PDB file of C-alpha atoms in Angstrom:
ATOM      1  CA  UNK A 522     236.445 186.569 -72.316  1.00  0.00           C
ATOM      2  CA  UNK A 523     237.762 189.856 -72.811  1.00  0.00           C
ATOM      3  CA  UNK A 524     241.467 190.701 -72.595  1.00  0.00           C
ATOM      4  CA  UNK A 525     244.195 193.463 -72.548  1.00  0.00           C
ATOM      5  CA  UNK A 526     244.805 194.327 -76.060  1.00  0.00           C
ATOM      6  CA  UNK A 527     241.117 193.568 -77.330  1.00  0.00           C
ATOM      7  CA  UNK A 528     239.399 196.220 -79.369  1.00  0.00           C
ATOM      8  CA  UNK A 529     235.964 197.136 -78.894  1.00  0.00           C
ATOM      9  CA  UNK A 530     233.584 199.778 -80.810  1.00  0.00           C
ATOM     10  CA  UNK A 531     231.384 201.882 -77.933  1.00  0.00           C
ATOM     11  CA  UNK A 532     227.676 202.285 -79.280  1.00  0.00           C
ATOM     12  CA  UNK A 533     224.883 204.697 -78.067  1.00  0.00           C
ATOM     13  CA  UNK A 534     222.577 201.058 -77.595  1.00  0.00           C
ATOM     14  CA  UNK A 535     223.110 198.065 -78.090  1.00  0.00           C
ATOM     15  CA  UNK A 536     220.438 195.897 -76.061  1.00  0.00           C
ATOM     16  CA  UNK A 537     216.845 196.802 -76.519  1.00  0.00           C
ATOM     17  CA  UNK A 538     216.623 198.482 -79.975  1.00  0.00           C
ATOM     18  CA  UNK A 539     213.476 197.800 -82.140  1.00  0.00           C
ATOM     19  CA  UNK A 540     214.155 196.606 -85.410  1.00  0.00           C
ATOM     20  CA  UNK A 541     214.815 198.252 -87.570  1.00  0.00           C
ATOM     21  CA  UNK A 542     216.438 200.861 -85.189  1.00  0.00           C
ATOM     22  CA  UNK A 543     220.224 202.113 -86.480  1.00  0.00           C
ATOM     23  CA  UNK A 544     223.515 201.092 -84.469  1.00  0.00           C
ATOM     24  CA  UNK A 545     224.886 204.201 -83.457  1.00  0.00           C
ATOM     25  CA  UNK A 546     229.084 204.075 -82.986  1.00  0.00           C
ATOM     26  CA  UNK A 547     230.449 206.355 -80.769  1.00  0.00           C
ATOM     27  CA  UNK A 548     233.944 205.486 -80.389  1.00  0.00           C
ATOM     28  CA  UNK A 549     237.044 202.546 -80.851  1.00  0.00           C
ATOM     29  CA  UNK A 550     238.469 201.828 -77.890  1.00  0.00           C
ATOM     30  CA  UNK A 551     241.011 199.065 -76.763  1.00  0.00           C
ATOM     31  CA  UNK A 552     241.306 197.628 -73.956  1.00  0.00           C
ATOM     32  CA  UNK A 553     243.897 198.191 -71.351  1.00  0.00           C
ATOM     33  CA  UNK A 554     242.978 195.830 -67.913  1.00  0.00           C
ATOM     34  CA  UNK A 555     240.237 193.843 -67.060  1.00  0.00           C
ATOM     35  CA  UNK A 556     240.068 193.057 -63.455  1.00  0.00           C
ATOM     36  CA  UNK A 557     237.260 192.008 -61.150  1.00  0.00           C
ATOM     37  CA  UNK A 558     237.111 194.512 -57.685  1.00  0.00           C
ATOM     38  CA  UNK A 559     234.352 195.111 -54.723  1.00  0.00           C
ATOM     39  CA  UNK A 560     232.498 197.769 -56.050  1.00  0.00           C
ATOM     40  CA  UNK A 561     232.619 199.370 -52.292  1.00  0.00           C
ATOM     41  CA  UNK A 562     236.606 199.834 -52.922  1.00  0.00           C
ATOM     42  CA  UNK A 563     235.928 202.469 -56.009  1.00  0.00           C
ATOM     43  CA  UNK A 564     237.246 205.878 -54.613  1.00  0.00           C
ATOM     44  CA  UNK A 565     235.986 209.299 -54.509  1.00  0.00           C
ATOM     45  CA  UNK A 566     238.691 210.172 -57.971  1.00  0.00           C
ATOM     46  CA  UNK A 567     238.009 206.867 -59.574  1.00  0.00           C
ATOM     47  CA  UNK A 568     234.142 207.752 -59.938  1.00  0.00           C
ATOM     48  CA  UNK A 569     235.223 211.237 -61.213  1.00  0.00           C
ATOM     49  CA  UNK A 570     236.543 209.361 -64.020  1.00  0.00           C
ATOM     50  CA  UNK A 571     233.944 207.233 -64.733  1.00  0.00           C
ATOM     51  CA  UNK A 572     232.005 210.589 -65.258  1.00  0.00           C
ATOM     52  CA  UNK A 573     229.886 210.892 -61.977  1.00  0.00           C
ATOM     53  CA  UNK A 574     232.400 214.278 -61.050  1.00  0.00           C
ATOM     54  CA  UNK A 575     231.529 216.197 -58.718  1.00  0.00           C
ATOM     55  CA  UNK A 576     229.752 212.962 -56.874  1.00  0.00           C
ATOM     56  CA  UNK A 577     231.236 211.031 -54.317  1.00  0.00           C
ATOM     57  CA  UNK A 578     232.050 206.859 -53.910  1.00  0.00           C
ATOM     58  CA  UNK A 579     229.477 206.678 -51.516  1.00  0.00           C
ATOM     59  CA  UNK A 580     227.151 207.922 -53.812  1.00  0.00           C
ATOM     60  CA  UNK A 581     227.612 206.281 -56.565  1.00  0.00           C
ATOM     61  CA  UNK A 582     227.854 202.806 -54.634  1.00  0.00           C
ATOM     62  CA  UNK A 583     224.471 203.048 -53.457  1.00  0.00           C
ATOM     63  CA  UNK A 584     223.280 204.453 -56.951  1.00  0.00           C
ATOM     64  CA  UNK A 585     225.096 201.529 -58.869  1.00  0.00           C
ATOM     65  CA  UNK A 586     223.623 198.682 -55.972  1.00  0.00           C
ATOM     66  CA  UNK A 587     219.974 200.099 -56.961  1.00  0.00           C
ATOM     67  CA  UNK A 588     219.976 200.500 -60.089  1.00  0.00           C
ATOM     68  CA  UNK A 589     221.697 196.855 -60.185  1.00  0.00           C
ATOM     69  CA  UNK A 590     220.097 195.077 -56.768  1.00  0.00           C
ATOM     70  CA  UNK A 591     223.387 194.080 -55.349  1.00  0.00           C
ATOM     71  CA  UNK A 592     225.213 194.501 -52.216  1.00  0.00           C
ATOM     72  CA  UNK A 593     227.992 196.969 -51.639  1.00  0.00           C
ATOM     73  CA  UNK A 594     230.058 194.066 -51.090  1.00  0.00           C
ATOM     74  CA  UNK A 595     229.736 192.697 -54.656  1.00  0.00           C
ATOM     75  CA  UNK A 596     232.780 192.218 -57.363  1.00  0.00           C
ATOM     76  CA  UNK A 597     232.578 193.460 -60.647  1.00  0.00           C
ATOM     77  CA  UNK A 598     234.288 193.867 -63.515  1.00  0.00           C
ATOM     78  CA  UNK A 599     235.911 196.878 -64.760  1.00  0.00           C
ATOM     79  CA  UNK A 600     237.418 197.602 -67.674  1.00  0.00           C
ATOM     80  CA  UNK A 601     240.071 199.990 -68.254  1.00  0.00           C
ATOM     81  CA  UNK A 602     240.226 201.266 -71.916  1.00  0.00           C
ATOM     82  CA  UNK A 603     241.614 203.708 -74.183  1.00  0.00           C
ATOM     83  CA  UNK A 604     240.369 205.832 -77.158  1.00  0.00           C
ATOM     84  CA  UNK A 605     241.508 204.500 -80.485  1.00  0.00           C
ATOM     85  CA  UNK A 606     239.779 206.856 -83.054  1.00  0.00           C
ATOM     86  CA  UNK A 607     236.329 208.798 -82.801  1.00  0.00           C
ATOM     87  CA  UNK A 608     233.598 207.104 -85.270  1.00  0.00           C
ATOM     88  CA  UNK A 609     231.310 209.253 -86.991  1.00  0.00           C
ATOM     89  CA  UNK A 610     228.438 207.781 -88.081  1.00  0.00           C
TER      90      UNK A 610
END
């Protein structure tokens, strides 16, 4: 279970890669809240920040329900987090 406080290192892919393939780091983070929402209460600002901009809630509800096959309605978990240091590798 993941927590306020936890640290976590971003990577480019993690689920999928051939072997062989490299892990590629792309940043530390930490985590700041965990929470579990309906994913039809995201706002137009909050998708801006999850890197959608100029897009709207709307939008990106219906893009997240088919890429995912749920329901407007659903509740997921979001993850608020912070930038520790940039990895280079």
């Amino acid at each position: 279970i993941l927590h306020p406080g936890d640290r976590l290192t971003l990577v480019r892919k993690s689920m999928g890669r051939k072997a062989g393939e490299p892990l590629v780091c792309i940043a530390n983070v930490g985590v700041v809240s965990v929470t579990r929402e309906r994913l039809d209460a995201i706002t137009d600002d909050e998708v801006t920040r999850e890197g959608f901009r100029p897009l709207t809630a709307l939008w990106f509800v219906d893009f997240f329900c088919e890429e995912m096959r749920c329901k407007p309605d659903v509740e997921v978990t979001r993850i608020e987090w912070r930038y520790l240091s940039d990895v280079t590798a």
